Amino acid sequence: MSGPALRLALEIDGDGAHPAAWRRAAHSPDQLLSPRRVARVAAAAENAGFTLLTLDDGALPPGTGPDVVGRIGAVERAAFIAASTSVVGIAPVVPLTYAEPFHVSSQLASLDHISIGRAGWVVSEEARPEAASVWGRPLVDGTVARARESRDGVEVVRELWDSWEDDAVIRSVATSRYLDRDRLHYVDFTGDTYTVKGPAIVPRPPQGQLVVLGSPERVPADQLDVAFVEGRDLTAVTASASAAGTPRTFAEVEVALDTAHATAEERVEDLERHGSWSDRGRLRHIGSAAGLAVLLRELRGVVDGVRLHPLVLDEDLPEVSRLVLPHLFERRDAVRPLAGASLRTHLGLDRPANRYAVAAAAQEDVR
Amino acid sequence: MTRTDPLDVPRPDAQLHFGVFFQGVNHWTVWSDPASGSQIDPANFRRVAQTAERGLFDAFFLGEGLRLREVDGRIHDLDVAGRPDAITQLAALAAVTDRIGLVSTSNTTFNEAADLARRLSGLDLLSEGRAGWNVVTTDNAWTGANFRRGGYLDHADRYRRAEEFLTVARALWDSWADKAVAGSADAPAWAAPGAVRQVRHQGPQFDVDLAPTLPRSAQGHPVIFQAGDSGEGRDFAARNADVIFSAHGNDFDDALAFADDLRRRLRAVGRPDDDLRILPGTEIIIGATEEEALEKKRWIRLQQVTPATALGIAGLLWGIDLFGRDADGPLPKEDPVVAENDGSFGARRIADPRQVVAEWREKADANRWSLRETVIALGPQRGHVGTPEGLADKFAHFVRHGAVDGFNVTPYLIPDGLDDIVDHLVPALQERGVYRTDYTGTTLREHLNLRAPLTHRTATA
């Protein structure tokens, strides 16, 4: 095996990756949106040794027909999880197609404060036209326009995170000054469709900048820390990973495992009676825990991490926790996160310097 | 004040309700004391919320700011600034508290109804029915500069938008039938067919056609709070709110007049006149003796109104930059300069500075006060000062005569500023029978002893 040990991420939205996963969940359907359920899944994943939890979201119902149609906002769930866990990283999905970047920046910076540096952000898009009315905004139509909103939005959010230098709160009793206003900055952002003044109302997040994750097809690679890369086989994943151009890459892996009660195939078939597990062009492992371990080992050196999308959380997470992760950790094919470290540290990413502090220091040097 | 005979008052069984307001930006939070902790550290939010819960408070409140305050076009640097997004912070507190209500101040001008309603629903579900929403509006383009929509709404429009905002939010909150979600995995669908209504609303401010993503919480939907002292604000509260934050909690007669006015307005819109809880914001300063409490107040005021803060406050009144003057010397000799807009935002506007300055001069001369002493003495006289027993008697009198339903306490120190109240005042109130000895319900609506949400009454009547 080559390359640094893998970091493991887990997508925990709903009851699992299959739209009908709720039919095999270990709780009654009406408990899906309860706080106990949210906390229990997060605790199980943290104890298993995942480095990062991601939470899918969207302003419209996640499913139609017989599928799940309820979902609490990802930022609210992430904040709740941040307060009920201590080590694992937490990254909510937040699209910028219509949302106010100023609010998004505040919410995510707050999440990083609440989790003491364990927060990330999965940038996504609101592609369904009905979403426009949620924000009272004209339709952002087409991939180019949505990509523009994502690009401008990520830029504003990142600038706002830097708009307070780390030491802006000075508490100078001698001068009665709580803030050093020279260490606060108007971002004066001008994008294609709007402007934002700044500075932020939330002090700079503990990580300086949260870890930003997303697809390089939708967000420029230089705005991302981690790219999610797809491909149906290793060759395709390898090609996507080497083309990503981001500091880190995570492979998307959909998983259904054999359990004591049913084989993976049987479990998938059971759910396919109710609807299909749509093929999104990702790696998919349907089979034994040992087979998954082999696949993940093969991914080491190809990508920096993997994000697992279990068919059914309540069935696959226990198998992954008992039969897959311990072996990977034992053989140092993957690493567990350490208590007290930031998500950036876990991903081997530096804490970024503040752009305004850097500019001010450069100015000093010129003088 | 003498003890009141409980049988001789209009509301002998009245109970006092407490909320705690974790203050953000103003000079009332003492940051210069060594015991003053970080205003952003999550441990301090947790500590204040858990202390309040230990004291059986109804609710924990967070304010909101959407732009840092400025004076003369420069960021105001004397007071605490920088705070978390309210709903995000409260969702975290939902995980580490069990009973206390969690109230977010969220703006209707710079949010959209469907988005904010969903966020508040999420908080309500994660806290199992403990969410509240303090509805506020903004009317300046200066705040709008941080938002895509930019611009601003004039004073009347901002209330029209707020009211339509509430209509849309309530429609979204009420869109799921009770027990909409299947109780077992064998059900034909996760949500019963027809149990989730599409919400269609077309109005001047909002055009929504949406299938909402969340069921009702244990309390129906978030409790609505409103702060607004103008006639318009009071009417808005009478039509829409469950709780009103007032600035009328210091003087008994003033508080009673405010409460009577609100009761009239409630009856005028067809609501029972006990349908709205009145919680004035207040500071509570406690000492073992009256003298000790007064001495503590004096110390606190000097921490709050530093020389620089005194010059800042006086500068706003005079319309002149006074920084660099001697705050411990006499009042400025100049006449106030009255400008339409001096580029200061987030500060209170003063109606007639010339008249106020004349009053200040007169009082300062008579008492030989310095500028700083004048600012302290003639600034807003907020709060209650005394011994736990004295304050308990006073508050029992207030609540039993219907002047208030309780107080929204603003501690001057974070994170320990609530300890005195919880450890000494609450037991004294309990002894007098005006404060709960245990939570009897689990939701914020139950704590406040409120009826069902306004939109549920006609439906079920």
PDB file of C-alpha atoms in Angstrom, chain A residues 147-317:
ATOM      1  CA  ALA A 147     -21.886  27.796 -10.952  1.00  0.00           C
ATOM      2  CA  ARG A 148     -21.587  31.588 -11.016  1.00  0.00           C
ATOM      3  CA  GLU A 149     -23.664  31.913  -7.822  1.00  0.00           C
ATOM      4  CA  SER A 150     -21.599  29.204  -6.117  1.00  0.00           C
ATOM      5  CA  ARG A 151     -18.312  30.777  -7.138  1.00  0.00           C
ATOM      6  CA  ASP A 152     -19.279  34.298  -6.048  1.00  0.00           C
ATOM      7  CA  GLY A 153     -20.910  32.989  -2.874  1.00  0.00           C
ATOM      8  CA  VAL A 154     -17.894  30.947  -1.774  1.00  0.00           C
ATOM      9  CA  GLU A 155     -15.683  33.955  -2.400  1.00  0.00           C
ATOM     10  CA  VAL A 156     -17.841  36.250  -0.233  1.00  0.00           C
ATOM     11  CA  VAL A 157     -18.093  33.711   2.548  1.00  0.00           C
ATOM     12  CA  ARG A 158     -14.337  33.136   2.580  1.00  0.00           C
ATOM     13  CA  GLU A 159     -13.626  36.879   2.582  1.00  0.00           C
ATOM     14  CA  LEU A 160     -16.050  37.407   5.459  1.00  0.00           C
ATOM     15  CA  TRP A 161     -14.310  34.690   7.506  1.00  0.00           C
ATOM     16  CA  ASP A 162     -11.120  36.715   7.121  1.00  0.00           C
ATOM     17  CA  SER A 163     -12.783  40.073   7.784  1.00  0.00           C
ATOM     18  CA  TRP A 164     -11.874  39.789  11.458  1.00  0.00           C
ATOM     19  CA  GLU A 165      -8.200  39.189  12.064  1.00  0.00           C
ATOM     20  CA  ASP A 166      -7.569  36.548  14.727  1.00  0.00           C
ATOM     21  CA  ASP A 167      -6.614  39.137  17.322  1.00  0.00           C
ATOM     22  CA  ALA A 168      -9.266  41.768  16.563  1.00  0.00           C
ATOM     23  CA  VAL A 169     -10.671  41.544  20.111  1.00  0.00           C
ATOM     24  CA  ILE A 170      -8.063  43.342  22.207  1.00  0.00           C
ATOM     25  CA  ARG A 171      -9.914  44.165  25.483  1.00  0.00           C
ATOM     26  CA  SER A 172      -7.626  47.101  26.140  1.00  0.00           C
ATOM     27  CA  VAL A 173      -8.741  48.373  29.539  1.00  0.00           C
ATOM     28  CA  ALA A 174      -6.219  51.204  29.367  1.00  0.00           C
ATOM     29  CA  THR A 175      -7.827  52.708  26.259  1.00  0.00           C
ATOM     30  CA  SER A 176     -11.406  51.423  26.860  1.00  0.00           C
ATOM     31  CA  ARG A 177     -11.240  49.677  23.493  1.00  0.00           C
ATOM     32  CA  TYR A 178     -12.735  46.206  23.123  1.00  0.00           C
ATOM     33  CA  LEU A 179     -11.880  45.965  19.436  1.00  0.00           C
ATOM     34  CA  ASP A 180      -8.966  47.068  17.336  1.00  0.00           C
ATOM     35  CA  ARG A 181     -10.907  48.425  14.383  1.00  0.00           C
ATOM     36  CA  ASP A 182      -7.775  48.323  12.233  1.00  0.00           C
ATOM     37  CA  ARG A 183      -7.982  44.543  12.440  1.00  0.00           C
ATOM     38  CA  LEU A 184     -11.532  44.498  11.071  1.00  0.00           C
ATOM     39  CA  HIS A 185     -12.055  44.812   7.334  1.00  0.00           C
ATOM     40  CA  TYR A 186     -14.786  45.718   4.900  1.00  0.00           C
ATOM     41  CA  VAL A 187     -14.741  43.013   2.249  1.00  0.00           C
ATOM     42  CA  ASP A 188     -16.406  45.278  -0.368  1.00  0.00           C
ATOM     43  CA  PHE A 189     -17.168  42.283  -2.534  1.00  0.00           C
ATOM     44  CA  THR A 190     -18.472  42.949  -6.030  1.00  0.00           C
ATOM     45  CA  GLY A 191     -19.702  39.898  -7.886  1.00  0.00           C
ATOM     46  CA  ASP A 192     -21.632  39.368 -11.080  1.00  0.00           C
ATOM     47  CA  THR A 193     -25.052  39.883  -9.513  1.00  0.00           C
ATOM     48  CA  TYR A 194     -24.614  41.553  -6.105  1.00  0.00           C
ATOM     49  CA  THR A 195     -22.293  43.323  -3.680  1.00  0.00           C
ATOM     50  CA  VAL A 196     -21.535  42.706   0.020  1.00  0.00           C
ATOM     51  CA  LYS A 197     -19.977  45.250   2.366  1.00  0.00           C
ATOM     52  CA  GLY A 198     -18.835  43.429   5.513  1.00  0.00           C
ATOM     53  CA  PRO A 199     -17.198  42.945   7.908  1.00  0.00           C
ATOM     54  CA  ALA A 200     -18.713  39.783   9.371  1.00  0.00           C
ATOM     55  CA  ILE A 201     -20.606  39.883  12.654  1.00  0.00           C
ATOM     56  CA  VAL A 202     -19.004  36.615  13.771  1.00  0.00           C
ATOM     57  CA  PRO A 203     -15.329  36.684  14.747  1.00  0.00           C
ATOM     58  CA  ARG A 204     -12.939  34.668  12.583  1.00  0.00           C
ATOM     59  CA  PRO A 205     -13.619  30.916  12.923  1.00  0.00           C
ATOM     60  CA  PRO A 206     -11.165  28.867  15.019  1.00  0.00           C
ATOM     61  CA  GLN A 207      -9.834  27.160  11.879  1.00  0.00           C
ATOM     62  CA  GLY A 208      -9.393  30.516  10.177  1.00  0.00           C
ATOM     63  CA  GLN A 209     -11.278  29.104   7.232  1.00  0.00           C
ATOM     64  CA  LEU A 210     -13.604  26.132   7.447  1.00  0.00           C
ATOM     65  CA  VAL A 211     -12.770  23.139   5.275  1.00  0.00           C
ATOM     66  CA  VAL A 212     -14.641  23.670   2.008  1.00  0.00           C
ATOM     67  CA  LEU A 213     -15.699  20.544   0.147  1.00  0.00           C
ATOM     68  CA  GLY A 214     -17.466  20.095  -3.139  1.00  0.00           C
ATOM     69  CA  SER A 215     -17.287  19.049  -6.735  1.00  0.00           C
ATOM     70  CA  PRO A 216     -14.664  20.819  -8.887  1.00  0.00           C
ATOM     71  CA  GLU A 217     -17.179  20.641 -11.720  1.00  0.00           C
ATOM     72  CA  ARG A 218     -19.384  23.092  -9.809  1.00  0.00           C
ATOM     73  CA  VAL A 219     -16.974  25.135  -7.707  1.00  0.00           C
ATOM     74  CA  PRO A 220     -13.573  26.323  -8.993  1.00  0.00           C
ATOM     75  CA  ALA A 221     -10.845  23.996  -7.693  1.00  0.00           C
ATOM     76  CA  ASP A 222      -8.905  26.859  -6.128  1.00  0.00           C
ATOM     77  CA  GLN A 223     -11.859  27.586  -3.828  1.00  0.00           C
ATOM     78  CA  LEU A 224     -12.023  23.997  -2.575  1.00  0.00           C
ATOM     79  CA  ASP A 225      -9.974  22.218   0.069  1.00  0.00           C
ATOM     80  CA  VAL A 226     -11.436  18.833  -0.709  1.00  0.00           C
ATOM     81  CA  ALA A 227     -12.914  17.543  -3.964  1.00  0.00           C
ATOM     82  CA  PHE A 228     -15.424  14.724  -3.961  1.00  0.00           C
ATOM     83  CA  VAL A 229     -14.445  12.535  -6.894  1.00  0.00           C
ATOM     84  CA  GLU A 230     -16.639  10.029  -8.637  1.00  0.00           C
ATOM     85  CA  GLY A 231     -16.154   7.124 -11.031  1.00  0.00           C
ATOM     86  CA  ARG A 232     -17.620   3.657 -11.362  1.00  0.00           C
ATOM     87  CA  ASP A 233     -14.242   1.923 -11.113  1.00  0.00           C
ATOM     88  CA  LEU A 234     -10.746   2.542  -9.804  1.00  0.00           C
ATOM     89  CA  THR A 235      -9.464   3.749 -13.156  1.00  0.00           C
ATOM     90  CA  ALA A 236     -12.179   6.374 -13.410  1.00  0.00           C
ATOM     91  CA  VAL A 237     -11.685   7.476  -9.786  1.00  0.00           C
ATOM     92  CA  THR A 238      -7.934   7.728 -10.333  1.00  0.00           C
ATOM     93  CA  ALA A 239      -8.467   9.895 -13.390  1.00  0.00           C
ATOM     94  CA  SER A 240     -10.948  12.161 -11.576  1.00  0.00           C
ATOM     95  CA  ALA A 241      -8.683  12.475  -8.551  1.00  0.00           C
ATOM     96  CA  SER A 242      -5.630  13.440 -10.568  1.00  0.00           C
ATOM     97  CA  ALA A 243      -7.674  15.987 -12.515  1.00  0.00           C
ATOM     98  CA  ALA A 244      -9.255  17.567  -9.438  1.00  0.00           C
ATOM     99  CA  GLY A 245      -6.608  20.186  -8.724  1.00  0.00           C
ATOM    100  CA  THR A 246      -7.602  20.512  -5.067  1.00  0.00           C
ATOM    101  CA  PRO A 247      -5.395  20.025  -1.979  1.00  0.00           C
ATOM    102  CA  ARG A 248      -7.320  16.871  -1.012  1.00  0.00           C
ATOM    103  CA  THR A 249      -9.576  14.377  -2.759  1.00  0.00           C
ATOM    104  CA  PHE A 250     -12.239  12.065  -1.340  1.00  0.00           C
ATOM    105  CA  ALA A 251     -13.726   9.209  -3.348  1.00  0.00           C
ATOM    106  CA  GLU A 252     -17.472   8.700  -3.205  1.00  0.00           C
ATOM    107  CA  VAL A 253     -18.280   5.080  -2.292  1.00  0.00           C
ATOM    108  CA  GLU A 254     -21.780   3.661  -2.037  1.00  0.00           C
ATOM    109  CA  VAL A 255     -21.978   0.674   0.248  1.00  0.00           C
ATOM    110  CA  ALA A 256     -24.322  -2.209   1.025  1.00  0.00           C
ATOM    111  CA  LEU A 257     -22.872  -4.946   3.227  1.00  0.00           C
ATOM    112  CA  ASP A 258     -23.837  -8.497   4.124  1.00  0.00           C
ATOM    113  CA  THR A 259     -25.388  -8.710   7.574  1.00  0.00           C
ATOM    114  CA  ALA A 260     -26.255 -11.602   9.871  1.00  0.00           C
ATOM    115  CA  HIS A 261     -29.816 -11.499   8.589  1.00  0.00           C
ATOM    116  CA  ALA A 262     -29.451 -10.916   4.868  1.00  0.00           C
ATOM    117  CA  THR A 263     -26.850 -10.655   2.183  1.00  0.00           C
ATOM    118  CA  ALA A 264     -26.119  -7.270   0.694  1.00  0.00           C
ATOM    119  CA  GLU A 265     -27.731  -8.362  -2.569  1.00  0.00           C
ATOM    120  CA  GLU A 266     -30.908  -9.380  -0.780  1.00  0.00           C
ATOM    121  CA  ARG A 267     -31.066  -6.104   1.094  1.00  0.00           C
ATOM    122  CA  VAL A 268     -30.667  -4.074  -2.072  1.00  0.00           C
ATOM    123  CA  GLU A 269     -33.270  -6.186  -3.854  1.00  0.00           C
ATOM    124  CA  ASP A 270     -35.699  -5.713  -0.989  1.00  0.00           C
ATOM    125  CA  LEU A 271     -35.453  -1.931  -1.305  1.00  0.00           C
ATOM    126  CA  GLU A 272     -35.468  -1.978  -5.097  1.00  0.00           C
ATOM    127  CA  ARG A 273     -39.048  -3.278  -4.888  1.00  0.00           C
ATOM    128  CA  HIS A 274     -39.964   0.201  -3.666  1.00  0.00           C
ATOM    129  CA  GLY A 275     -37.833   2.282  -5.979  1.00  0.00           C
ATOM    130  CA  SER A 276     -34.398   2.431  -7.502  1.00  0.00           C
ATOM    131  CA  TRP A 277     -31.028   3.325  -6.033  1.00  0.00           C
ATOM    132  CA  SER A 278     -30.125   5.668  -8.826  1.00  0.00           C
ATOM    133  CA  ASP A 279     -26.705   5.260 -10.386  1.00  0.00           C
ATOM    134  CA  ARG A 280     -24.785   8.505  -9.891  1.00  0.00           C
ATOM    135  CA  GLY A 281     -21.602   7.205 -11.452  1.00  0.00           C
ATOM    136  CA  ARG A 282     -19.959   6.409  -8.118  1.00  0.00           C
ATOM    137  CA  LEU A 283     -18.033   3.414  -6.873  1.00  0.00           C
ATOM    138  CA  ARG A 284     -20.487   0.958  -5.435  1.00  0.00           C
ATOM    139  CA  HIS A 285     -19.667  -2.018  -3.229  1.00  0.00           C
ATOM    140  CA  ILE A 286     -22.437  -4.544  -2.639  1.00  0.00           C
ATOM    141  CA  GLY A 287     -21.067  -7.522  -0.723  1.00  0.00           C
ATOM    142  CA  SER A 288     -18.903  -8.509   2.201  1.00  0.00           C
ATOM    143  CA  ALA A 289     -17.181  -6.322   4.770  1.00  0.00           C
ATOM    144  CA  ALA A 290     -13.871  -7.907   3.761  1.00  0.00           C
ATOM    145  CA  GLY A 291     -14.492  -6.901   0.149  1.00  0.00           C
ATOM    146  CA  LEU A 292     -15.091  -3.302   1.222  1.00  0.00           C
ATOM    147  CA  ALA A 293     -11.835  -3.301   3.181  1.00  0.00           C
ATOM    148  CA  VAL A 294      -9.997  -4.478   0.062  1.00  0.00           C
ATOM    149  CA  LEU A 295     -11.589  -1.754  -2.048  1.00  0.00           C
ATOM    150  CA  LEU A 296     -10.702   0.946   0.481  1.00  0.00           C
ATOM    151  CA  ARG A 297      -7.116  -0.293   0.670  1.00  0.00           C
ATOM    152  CA  GLU A 298      -6.913  -0.023  -3.103  1.00  0.00           C
ATOM    153  CA  LEU A 299      -8.078   3.568  -2.846  1.00  0.00           C
ATOM    154  CA  ARG A 300      -5.231   4.444  -0.542  1.00  0.00           C
ATOM    155  CA  GLY A 301      -2.718   6.389  -2.584  1.00  0.00           C
ATOM    156  CA  VAL A 302      -5.360   7.200  -5.185  1.00  0.00           C
ATOM    157  CA  VAL A 303      -7.304   9.581  -2.978  1.00  0.00           C
ATOM    158  CA  ASP A 304      -6.775  11.146   0.453  1.00  0.00           C
ATOM    159  CA  GLY A 305     -10.042   9.864   1.810  1.00  0.00           C
ATOM    160  CA  VAL A 306     -13.345   8.228   1.078  1.00  0.00           C
ATOM    161  CA  ARG A 307     -16.887   9.234   1.805  1.00  0.00           C
ATOM    162  CA  LEU A 308     -19.185   6.303   2.453  1.00  0.00           C
ATOM    163  CA  HIS A 309     -22.857   6.406   1.502  1.00  0.00           C
ATOM    164  CA  PRO A 310     -24.430   3.400   3.243  1.00  0.00           C
ATOM    165  CA  LEU A 311     -27.533   1.817   1.761  1.00  0.00           C
ATOM    166  CA  VAL A 312     -29.205   1.845   5.202  1.00  0.00           C
ATOM    167  CA  LEU A 313     -27.426   3.591   8.085  1.00  0.00           C
ATOM    168  CA  ASP A 314     -28.890   1.379  10.796  1.00  0.00           C
ATOM    169  CA  GLU A 315     -27.755  -1.797   9.026  1.00  0.00           C
ATOM    170  CA  ASP A 316     -24.501  -0.828   7.330  1.00  0.00           C
ATOM    171  CA  LEU A 317     -22.989   1.478   9.942  1.00  0.00           C
TER     172      LEU A 317
END
